[in-house]
Short mmCIF file of C-alpha atoms and ligand atoms in Angstrom, two decimals:
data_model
loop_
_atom_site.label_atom_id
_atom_site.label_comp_id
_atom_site.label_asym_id
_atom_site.label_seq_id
_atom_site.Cartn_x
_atom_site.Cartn_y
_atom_site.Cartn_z
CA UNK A 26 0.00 0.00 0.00
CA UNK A 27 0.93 3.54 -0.84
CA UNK A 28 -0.01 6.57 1.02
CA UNK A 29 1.59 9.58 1.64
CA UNK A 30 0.87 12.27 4.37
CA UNK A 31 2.10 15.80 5.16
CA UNK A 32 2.82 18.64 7.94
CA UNK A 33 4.15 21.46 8.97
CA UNK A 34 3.33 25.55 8.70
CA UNK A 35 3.69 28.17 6.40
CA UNK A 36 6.24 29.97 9.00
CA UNK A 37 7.17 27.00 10.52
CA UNK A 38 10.30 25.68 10.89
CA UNK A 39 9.49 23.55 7.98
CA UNK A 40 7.64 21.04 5.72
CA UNK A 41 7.28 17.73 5.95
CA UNK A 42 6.00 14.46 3.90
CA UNK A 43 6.14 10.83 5.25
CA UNK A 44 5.79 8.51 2.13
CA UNK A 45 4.70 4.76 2.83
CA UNK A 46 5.31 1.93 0.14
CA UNK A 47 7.45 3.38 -2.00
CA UNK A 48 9.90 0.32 -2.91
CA UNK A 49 13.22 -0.79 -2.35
CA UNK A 50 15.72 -0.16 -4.42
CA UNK A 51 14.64 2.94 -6.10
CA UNK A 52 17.57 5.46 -6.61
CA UNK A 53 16.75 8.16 -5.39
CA UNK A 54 18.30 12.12 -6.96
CA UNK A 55 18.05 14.70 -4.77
CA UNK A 56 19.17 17.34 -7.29
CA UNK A 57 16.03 16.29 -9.10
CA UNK A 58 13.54 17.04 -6.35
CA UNK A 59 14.74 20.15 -5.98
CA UNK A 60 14.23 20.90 -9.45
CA UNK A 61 10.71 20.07 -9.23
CA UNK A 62 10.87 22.15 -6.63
CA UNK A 63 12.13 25.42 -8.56
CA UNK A 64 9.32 24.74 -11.27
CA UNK A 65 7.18 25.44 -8.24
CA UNK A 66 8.28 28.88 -8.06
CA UNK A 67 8.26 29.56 -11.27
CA UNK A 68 5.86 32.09 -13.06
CA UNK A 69 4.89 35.46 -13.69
CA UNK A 70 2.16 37.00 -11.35
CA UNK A 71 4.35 35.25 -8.18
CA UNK A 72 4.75 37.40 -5.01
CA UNK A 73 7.34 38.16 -3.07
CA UNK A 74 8.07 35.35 -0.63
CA UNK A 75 9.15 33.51 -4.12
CA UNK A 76 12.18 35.54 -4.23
CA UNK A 77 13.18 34.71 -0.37
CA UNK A 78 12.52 31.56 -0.41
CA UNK A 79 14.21 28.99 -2.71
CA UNK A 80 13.37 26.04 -1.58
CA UNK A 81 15.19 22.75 -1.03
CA UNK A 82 14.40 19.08 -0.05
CA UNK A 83 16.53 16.99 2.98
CA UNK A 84 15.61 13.61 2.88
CA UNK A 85 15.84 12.84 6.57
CA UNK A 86 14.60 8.32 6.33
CA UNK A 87 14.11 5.50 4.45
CA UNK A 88 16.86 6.11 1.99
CA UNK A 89 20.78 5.09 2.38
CA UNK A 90 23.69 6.11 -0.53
CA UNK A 91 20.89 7.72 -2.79
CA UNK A 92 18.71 4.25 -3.12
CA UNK A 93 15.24 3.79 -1.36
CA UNK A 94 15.26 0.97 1.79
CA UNK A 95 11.29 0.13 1.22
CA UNK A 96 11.18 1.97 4.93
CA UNK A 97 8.99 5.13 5.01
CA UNK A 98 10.88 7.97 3.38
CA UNK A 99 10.63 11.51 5.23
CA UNK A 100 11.54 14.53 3.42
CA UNK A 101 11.42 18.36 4.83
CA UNK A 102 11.28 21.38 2.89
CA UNK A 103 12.84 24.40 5.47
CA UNK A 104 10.84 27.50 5.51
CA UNK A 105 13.97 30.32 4.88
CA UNK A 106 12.31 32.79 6.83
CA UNK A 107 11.54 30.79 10.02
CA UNK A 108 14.43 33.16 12.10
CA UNK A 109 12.02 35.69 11.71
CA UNK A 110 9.05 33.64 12.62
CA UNK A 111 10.27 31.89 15.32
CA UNK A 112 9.46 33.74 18.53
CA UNK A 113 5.97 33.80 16.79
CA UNK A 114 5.86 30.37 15.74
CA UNK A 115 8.09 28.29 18.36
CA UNK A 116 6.18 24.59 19.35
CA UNK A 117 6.92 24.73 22.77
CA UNK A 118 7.81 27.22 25.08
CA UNK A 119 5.80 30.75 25.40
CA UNK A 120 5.57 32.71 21.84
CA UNK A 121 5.31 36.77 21.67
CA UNK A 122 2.18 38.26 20.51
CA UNK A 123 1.97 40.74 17.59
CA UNK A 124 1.28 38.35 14.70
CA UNK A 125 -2.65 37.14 15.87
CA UNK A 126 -4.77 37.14 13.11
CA UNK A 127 -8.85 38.01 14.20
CA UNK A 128 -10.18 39.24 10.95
CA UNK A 129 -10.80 36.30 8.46
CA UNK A 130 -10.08 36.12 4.52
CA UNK A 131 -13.04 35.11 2.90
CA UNK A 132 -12.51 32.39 0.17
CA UNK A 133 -9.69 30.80 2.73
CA UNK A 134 -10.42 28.16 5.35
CA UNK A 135 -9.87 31.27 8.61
CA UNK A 136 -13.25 31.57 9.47
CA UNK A 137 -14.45 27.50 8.86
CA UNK A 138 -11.27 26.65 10.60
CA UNK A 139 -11.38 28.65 13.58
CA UNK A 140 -15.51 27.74 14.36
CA UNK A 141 -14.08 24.07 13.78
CA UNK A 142 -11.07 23.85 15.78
CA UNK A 143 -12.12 26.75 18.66
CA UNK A 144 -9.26 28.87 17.58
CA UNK A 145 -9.57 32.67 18.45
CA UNK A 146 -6.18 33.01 17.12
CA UNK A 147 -6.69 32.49 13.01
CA UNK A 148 -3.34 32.28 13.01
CA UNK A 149 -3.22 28.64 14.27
CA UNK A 150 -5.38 27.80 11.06
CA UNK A 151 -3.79 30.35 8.01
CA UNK A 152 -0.58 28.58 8.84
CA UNK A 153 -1.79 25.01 8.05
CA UNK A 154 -4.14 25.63 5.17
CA UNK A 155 -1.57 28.09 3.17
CA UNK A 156 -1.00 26.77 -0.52
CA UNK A 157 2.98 26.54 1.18
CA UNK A 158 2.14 23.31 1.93
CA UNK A 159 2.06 22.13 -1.57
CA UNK A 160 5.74 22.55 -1.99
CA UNK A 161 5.97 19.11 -0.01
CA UNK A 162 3.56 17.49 -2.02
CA UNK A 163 5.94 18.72 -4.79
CA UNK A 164 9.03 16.63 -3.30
CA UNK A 165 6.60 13.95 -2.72
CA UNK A 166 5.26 13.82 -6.04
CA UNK A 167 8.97 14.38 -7.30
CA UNK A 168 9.79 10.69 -5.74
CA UNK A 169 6.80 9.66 -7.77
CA UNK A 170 8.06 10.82 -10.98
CA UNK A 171 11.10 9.50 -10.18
CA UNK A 172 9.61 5.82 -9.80
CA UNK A 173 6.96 6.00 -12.42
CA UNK A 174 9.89 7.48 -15.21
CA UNK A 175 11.82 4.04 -14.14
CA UNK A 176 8.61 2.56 -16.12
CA UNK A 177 8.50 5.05 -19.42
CA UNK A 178 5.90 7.27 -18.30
CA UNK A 179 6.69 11.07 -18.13
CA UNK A 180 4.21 13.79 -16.93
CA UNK A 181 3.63 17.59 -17.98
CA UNK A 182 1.33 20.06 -17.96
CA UNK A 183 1.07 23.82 -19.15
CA UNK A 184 -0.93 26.85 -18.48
CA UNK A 185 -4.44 26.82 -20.76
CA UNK A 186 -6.27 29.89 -19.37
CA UNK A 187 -5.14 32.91 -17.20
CA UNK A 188 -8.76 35.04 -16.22
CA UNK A 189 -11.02 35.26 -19.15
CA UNK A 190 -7.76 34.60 -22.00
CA UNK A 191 -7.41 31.30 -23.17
CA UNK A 192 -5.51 29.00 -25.72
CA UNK A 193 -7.39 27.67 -28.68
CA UNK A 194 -6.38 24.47 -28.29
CA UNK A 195 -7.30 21.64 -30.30
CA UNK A 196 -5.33 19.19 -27.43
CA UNK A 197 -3.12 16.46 -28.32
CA UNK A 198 0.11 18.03 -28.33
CA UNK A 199 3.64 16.50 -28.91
CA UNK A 200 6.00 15.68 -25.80
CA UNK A 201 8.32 17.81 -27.65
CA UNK A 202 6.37 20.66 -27.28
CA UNK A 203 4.57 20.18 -23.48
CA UNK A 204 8.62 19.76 -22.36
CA UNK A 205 9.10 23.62 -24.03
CA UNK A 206 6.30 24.83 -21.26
CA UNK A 207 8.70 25.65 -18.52
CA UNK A 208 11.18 28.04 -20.83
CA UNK A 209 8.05 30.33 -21.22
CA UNK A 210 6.86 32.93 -18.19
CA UNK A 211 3.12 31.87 -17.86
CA UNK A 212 3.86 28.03 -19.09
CA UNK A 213 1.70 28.90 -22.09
CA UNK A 214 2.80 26.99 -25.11
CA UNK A 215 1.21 29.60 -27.06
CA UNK A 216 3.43 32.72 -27.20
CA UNK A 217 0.86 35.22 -29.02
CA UNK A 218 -1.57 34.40 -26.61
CA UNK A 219 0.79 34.12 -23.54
CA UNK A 220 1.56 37.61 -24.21
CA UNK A 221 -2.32 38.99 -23.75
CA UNK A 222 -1.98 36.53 -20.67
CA UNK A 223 0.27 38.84 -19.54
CA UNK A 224 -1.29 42.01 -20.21
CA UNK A 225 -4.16 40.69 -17.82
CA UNK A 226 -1.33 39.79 -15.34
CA UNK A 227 0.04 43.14 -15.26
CA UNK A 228 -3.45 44.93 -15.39
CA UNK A 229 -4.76 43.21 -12.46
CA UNK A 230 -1.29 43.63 -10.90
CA UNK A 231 -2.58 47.56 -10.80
CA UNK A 232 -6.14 47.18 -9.80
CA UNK A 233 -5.41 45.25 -7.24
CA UNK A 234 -6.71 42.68 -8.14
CA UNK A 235 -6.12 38.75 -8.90
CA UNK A 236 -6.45 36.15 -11.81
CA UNK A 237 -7.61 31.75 -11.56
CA UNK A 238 -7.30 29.89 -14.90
CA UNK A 239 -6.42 26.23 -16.25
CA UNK A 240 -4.06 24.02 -16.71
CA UNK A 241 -3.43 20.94 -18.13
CA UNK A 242 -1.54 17.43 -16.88
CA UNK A 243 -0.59 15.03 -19.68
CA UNK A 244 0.94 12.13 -19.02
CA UNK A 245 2.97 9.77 -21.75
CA UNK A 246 4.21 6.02 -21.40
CA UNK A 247 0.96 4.72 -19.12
CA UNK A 248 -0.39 1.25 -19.68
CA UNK A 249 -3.78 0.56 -20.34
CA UNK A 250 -5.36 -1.60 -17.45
CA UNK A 251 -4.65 0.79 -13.96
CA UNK A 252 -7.45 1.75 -12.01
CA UNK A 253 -10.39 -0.94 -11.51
CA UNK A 254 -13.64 -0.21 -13.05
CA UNK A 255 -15.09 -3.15 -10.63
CA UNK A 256 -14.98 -0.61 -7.26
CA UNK A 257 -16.02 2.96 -7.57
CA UNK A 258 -13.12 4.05 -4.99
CA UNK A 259 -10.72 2.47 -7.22
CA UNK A 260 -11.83 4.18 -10.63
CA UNK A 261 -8.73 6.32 -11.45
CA UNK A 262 -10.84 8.66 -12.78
CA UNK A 263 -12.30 9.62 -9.18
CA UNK A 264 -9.12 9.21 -7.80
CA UNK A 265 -7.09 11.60 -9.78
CA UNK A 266 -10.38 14.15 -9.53
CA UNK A 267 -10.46 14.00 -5.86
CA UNK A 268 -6.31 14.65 -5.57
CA UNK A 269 -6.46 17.09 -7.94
CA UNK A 270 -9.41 19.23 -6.43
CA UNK A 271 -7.38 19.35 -2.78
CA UNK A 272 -5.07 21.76 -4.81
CA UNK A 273 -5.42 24.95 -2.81
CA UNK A 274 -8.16 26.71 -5.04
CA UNK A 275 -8.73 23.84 -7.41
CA UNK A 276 -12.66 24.09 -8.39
CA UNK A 277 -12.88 21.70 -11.04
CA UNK A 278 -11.35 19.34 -12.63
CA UNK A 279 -12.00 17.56 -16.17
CA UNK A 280 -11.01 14.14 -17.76
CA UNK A 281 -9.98 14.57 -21.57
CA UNK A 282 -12.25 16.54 -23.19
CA UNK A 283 -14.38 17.04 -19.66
CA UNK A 284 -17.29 19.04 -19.67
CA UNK A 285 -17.09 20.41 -23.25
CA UNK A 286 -18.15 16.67 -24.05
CA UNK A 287 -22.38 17.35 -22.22
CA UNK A 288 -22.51 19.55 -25.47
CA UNK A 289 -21.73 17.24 -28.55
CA UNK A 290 -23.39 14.59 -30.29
CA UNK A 291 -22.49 11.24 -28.51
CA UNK A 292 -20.87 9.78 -31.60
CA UNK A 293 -18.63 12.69 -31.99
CA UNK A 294 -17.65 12.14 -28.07
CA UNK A 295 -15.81 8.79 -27.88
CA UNK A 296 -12.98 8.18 -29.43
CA UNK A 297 -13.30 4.70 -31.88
CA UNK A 298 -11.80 1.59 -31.55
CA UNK A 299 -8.81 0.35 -34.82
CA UNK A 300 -6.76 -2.81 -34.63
CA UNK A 301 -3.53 -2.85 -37.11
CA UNK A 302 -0.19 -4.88 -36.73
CA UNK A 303 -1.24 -6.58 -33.57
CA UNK A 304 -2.01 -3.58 -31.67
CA UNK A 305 -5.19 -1.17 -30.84
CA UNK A 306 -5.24 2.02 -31.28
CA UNK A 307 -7.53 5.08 -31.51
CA UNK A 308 -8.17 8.05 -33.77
CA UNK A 309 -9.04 10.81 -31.16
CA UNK A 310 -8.56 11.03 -27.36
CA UNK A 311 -11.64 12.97 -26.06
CA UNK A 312 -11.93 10.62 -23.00
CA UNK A 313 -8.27 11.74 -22.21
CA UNK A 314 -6.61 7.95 -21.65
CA UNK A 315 -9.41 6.89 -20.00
CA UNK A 316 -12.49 4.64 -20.13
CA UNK A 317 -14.11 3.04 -17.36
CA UNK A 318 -11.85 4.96 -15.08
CA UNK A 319 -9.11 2.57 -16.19
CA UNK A 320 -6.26 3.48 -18.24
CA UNK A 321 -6.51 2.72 -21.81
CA UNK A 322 -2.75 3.54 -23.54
CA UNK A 323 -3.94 6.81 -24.66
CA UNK A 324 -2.23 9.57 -22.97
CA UNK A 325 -4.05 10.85 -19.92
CA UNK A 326 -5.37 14.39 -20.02
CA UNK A 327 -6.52 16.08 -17.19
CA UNK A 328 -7.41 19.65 -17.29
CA UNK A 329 -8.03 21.67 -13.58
CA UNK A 330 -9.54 25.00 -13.17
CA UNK A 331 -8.73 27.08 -10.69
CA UNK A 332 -10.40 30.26 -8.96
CA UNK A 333 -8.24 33.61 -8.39
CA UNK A 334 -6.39 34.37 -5.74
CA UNK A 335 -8.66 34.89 -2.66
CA UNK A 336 -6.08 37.58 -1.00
CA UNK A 337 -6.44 41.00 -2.25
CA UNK A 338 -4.09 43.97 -1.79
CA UNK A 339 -7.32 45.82 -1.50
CA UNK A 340 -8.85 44.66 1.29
CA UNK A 341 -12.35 42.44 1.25
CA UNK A 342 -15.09 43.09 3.66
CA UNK A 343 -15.10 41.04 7.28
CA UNK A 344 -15.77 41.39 10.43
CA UNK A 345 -13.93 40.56 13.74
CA UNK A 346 -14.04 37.63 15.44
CA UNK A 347 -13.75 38.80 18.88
CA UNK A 348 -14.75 42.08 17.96
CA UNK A 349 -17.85 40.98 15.84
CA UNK A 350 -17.20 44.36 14.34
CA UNK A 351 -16.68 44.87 10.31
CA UNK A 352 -13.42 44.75 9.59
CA UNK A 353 -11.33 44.57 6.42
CA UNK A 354 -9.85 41.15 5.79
CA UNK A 355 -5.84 40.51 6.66
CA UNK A 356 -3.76 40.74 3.87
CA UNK A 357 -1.30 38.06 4.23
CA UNK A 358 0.37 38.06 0.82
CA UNK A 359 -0.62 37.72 -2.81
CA UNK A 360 0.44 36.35 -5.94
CA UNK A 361 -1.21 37.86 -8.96
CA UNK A 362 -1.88 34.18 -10.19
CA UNK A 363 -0.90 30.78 -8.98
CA UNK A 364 -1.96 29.16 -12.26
CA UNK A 365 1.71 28.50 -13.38
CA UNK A 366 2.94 26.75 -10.47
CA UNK A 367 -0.52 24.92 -9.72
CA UNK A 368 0.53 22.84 -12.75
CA UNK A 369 2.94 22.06 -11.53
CA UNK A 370 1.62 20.65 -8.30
CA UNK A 371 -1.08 19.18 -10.52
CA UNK A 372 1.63 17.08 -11.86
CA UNK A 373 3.27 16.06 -8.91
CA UNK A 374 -0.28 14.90 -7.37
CA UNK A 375 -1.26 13.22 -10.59
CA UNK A 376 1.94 10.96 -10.21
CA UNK A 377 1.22 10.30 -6.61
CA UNK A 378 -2.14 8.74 -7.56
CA UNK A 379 -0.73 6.79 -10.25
CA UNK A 380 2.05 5.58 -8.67
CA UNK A 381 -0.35 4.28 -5.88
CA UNK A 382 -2.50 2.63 -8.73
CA UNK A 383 0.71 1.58 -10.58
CA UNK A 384 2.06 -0.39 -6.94
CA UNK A 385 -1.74 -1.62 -6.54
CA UNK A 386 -1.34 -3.74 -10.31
CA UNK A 387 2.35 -4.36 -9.87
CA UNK A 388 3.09 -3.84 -6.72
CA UNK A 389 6.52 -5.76 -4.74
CA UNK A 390 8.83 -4.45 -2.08
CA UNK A 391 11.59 -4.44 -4.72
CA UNK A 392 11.89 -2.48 -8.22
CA UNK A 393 13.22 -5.57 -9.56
CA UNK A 394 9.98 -7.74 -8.52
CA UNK A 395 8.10 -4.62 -9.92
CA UNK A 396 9.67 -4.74 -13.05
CA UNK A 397 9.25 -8.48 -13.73
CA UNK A 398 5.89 -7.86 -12.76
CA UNK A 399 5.25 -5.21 -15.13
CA UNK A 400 7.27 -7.06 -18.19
CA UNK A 401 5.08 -9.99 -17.49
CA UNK A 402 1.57 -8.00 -18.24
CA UNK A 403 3.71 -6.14 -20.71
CA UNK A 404 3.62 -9.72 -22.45
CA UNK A 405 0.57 -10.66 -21.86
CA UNK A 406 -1.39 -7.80 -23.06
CA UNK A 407 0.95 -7.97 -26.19
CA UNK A 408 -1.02 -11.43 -26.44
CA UNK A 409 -4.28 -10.55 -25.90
C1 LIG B 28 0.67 27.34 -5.86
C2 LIG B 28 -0.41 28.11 -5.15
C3 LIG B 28 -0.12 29.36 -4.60
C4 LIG B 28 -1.11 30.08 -3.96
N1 LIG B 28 -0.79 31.30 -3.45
C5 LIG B 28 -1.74 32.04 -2.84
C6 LIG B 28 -1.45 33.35 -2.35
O1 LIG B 28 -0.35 33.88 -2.51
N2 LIG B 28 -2.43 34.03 -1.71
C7 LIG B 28 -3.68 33.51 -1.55
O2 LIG B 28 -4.54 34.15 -0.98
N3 LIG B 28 -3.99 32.28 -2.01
C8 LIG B 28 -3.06 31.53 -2.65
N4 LIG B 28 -3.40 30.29 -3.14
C9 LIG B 28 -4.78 29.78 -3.00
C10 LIG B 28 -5.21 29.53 -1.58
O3 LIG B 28 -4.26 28.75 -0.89
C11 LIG B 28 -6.59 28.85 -1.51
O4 LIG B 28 -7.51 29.53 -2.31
C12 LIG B 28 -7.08 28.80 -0.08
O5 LIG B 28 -6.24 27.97 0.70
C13 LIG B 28 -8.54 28.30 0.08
O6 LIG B 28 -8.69 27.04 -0.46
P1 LIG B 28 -9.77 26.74 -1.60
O7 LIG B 28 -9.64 27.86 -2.58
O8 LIG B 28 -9.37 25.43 -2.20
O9 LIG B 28 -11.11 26.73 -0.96
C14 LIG B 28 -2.43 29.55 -3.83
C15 LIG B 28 -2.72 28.31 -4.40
C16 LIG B 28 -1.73 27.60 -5.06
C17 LIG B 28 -2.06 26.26 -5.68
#
């Protein structure tokens, strides 16, 4: 079994991600994760803590010399600024006042989370439900990649909408063109639009105000035959929609060609079955590699929308919770748009789901029992 959890605050001392089941013998390259986690930071529209904070991994258990054990593997992600933080911050011993938050953000989790968990302080919630988090699902998911690329398959994703401007897409692009997404300062693919992407960027930069959009995760290499149409929990469909919606401001989330799909004729919406030297193949890819909720050696295409920013440098209306008085909301700190770098979490999560499906068909405490495992069906569904 493969699960994965995390912890830690936004001004904590750190991040942290325990990952259960991942293998023996997997190596294991630290420069790598770290890359991952630079994409993270990438993008135009970022804010400032970006530019403090460069973030690196420290892989703290369950790896020895660079190769996995098949013991839980820990990894921490410091948080730079925590010298500043810490007499605010500290986990035991008194802390100094001067950084309570009483006036909720709406759109965040300060209000729902202090009712829930009786905190007067909305500090003691901001901390924990702060996008910041996702930089340790990035390592996480960077282990992921790491194992799933020892099997062919090879994740990206770009940047299809930013506010109301969007690519005009027909989908289906090259892996020669979704690895170009990173060079370019929205991860657009599309420069002419990129650059009206931009001018949105830069306008809502001076009204104050912020931008959601979509992107897209497209992964290469998969087999058909993960995920289990047999048990609704286990459709990979639902799986990778669930993941993918706990992004921080994740709203929706579409399979191939998703919700554009209610409006077509249903013959025009599935993508036809060929057979030709020994091997089945299709045409189109409108259910976006899957039917069934099982893999079917298209490539999977998963698009996710996401809403703006909910912190504004112009205030939004609240009121006090001690107070009960109207007050203008905190502002913590804003990006312009996340968009960019929630692709890049997007990927990360999408290969944590699939390695757990992956492990769940082929599973073994060993990549080498994995990979006779995997060459095996390999064989057999060149038979079929
Ligand atoms: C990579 C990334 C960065 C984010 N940065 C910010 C930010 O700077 N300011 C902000 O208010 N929200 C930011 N968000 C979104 C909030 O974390 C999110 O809207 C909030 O936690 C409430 O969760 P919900 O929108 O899923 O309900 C970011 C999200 C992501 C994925």
């Amino acid at each position: 079994m493969f699960r994965y959890l995390t912890a830690g605050e936004s001004h904590g001392e750190g991040l942290y991600a325990i990952l259960e089941g991942v293998p023996a013998g997997l190596k294991i390259d630290l420069d790598y994760i770290n890359y991952e986690l630079s994409r993270r930071q990438l993008g135009y529209g970022r804010g400032e803590r970006m530019k403090i904070e460069k973030d690196e991994a420290i892989i703290l258990t369950g790896v020895r010399g660079g190769i996995t054990t098949g013991a839980p593997i820990t990894i921490s992600v410091k948080n730079r600024d925590y010298e500043n933080w810490e007499r605010f911050m500290r986990t035991t011993g008194d802390i100094e006042s001067g950084r309570e938050v009483t006036v909720p953000r709406p759109g965040h989790a300060d209000l729902v989370g202090g009712i829930k968990y009786g905190h007067k302080d909305l500090r003691n919630v901001l901390e924990r439900a702060s996008a910041r988090e996702t930089a340790v699902r990035v390592a996480a998911g960077a282990v992921a990649k790491l194992f799933l690329a020892e099997f062919g398959i090879r994740i990206y994703s770009h940047v299809l909408r930013v506010g109301s401007v969007e690519v005009e897409y027909p989908g289906g692009l090259p892996e020669e063109e979704l690895k170009k997404a990173d060079e370019r300062p929205l991860r657009c693919l599309d420069p002419q639009v990129e650059s009206r992407m931009i001018k949105w960027v830069d306008r809502a930069r001076e009204n104050g105000d912020t931008l959601g959009g979509i992107f897209e995760v497209v992964v290469f290499g998969l087999p058909p035959g993960l995920g289990r149409y047999v048990h609704w929990d286990r459709k990979l469909d639902g799986c990778l929609a669930g993941a993918l919606m706990a992004i921080p401001s994740a709203k929706g989330v579409e399979i191939g060609d998703g919700i554009a799909l209610a409006n077509i004729p249903g013959r025009m919406a599935v993508d036809e079955i060929y057979y030709e030297n020994g091997r089945f193949y299709r045409k189109t890819n409108r259910a976006g590699g899957l039917e069934g909720g099982v893999t079917n050696g298209m490539p999977l295409v998963v698009k996710v929308s996401l809403k703006p920013i909910p912190t504004q440098v112009k205030p939004l209306k609240s009121v006090d919770i001690i107070t009960k008085e109207p007050k203008p909301a905190q502002v913590e700190r804003s990006d312009i748009t996340a968009v960019p770098a929630a692709g890049v979490v997007g990927e990360a999560i999408t290969a944590l789901v699939l390695m757990e499906s992956f492990l769940e068909k082929f599973g073994g405490d060993h990549m080498r029992e994995i990979k006779v495992n995997f060459e095996n069906y390999i064989q057999t569904i060149i038979a079929y």
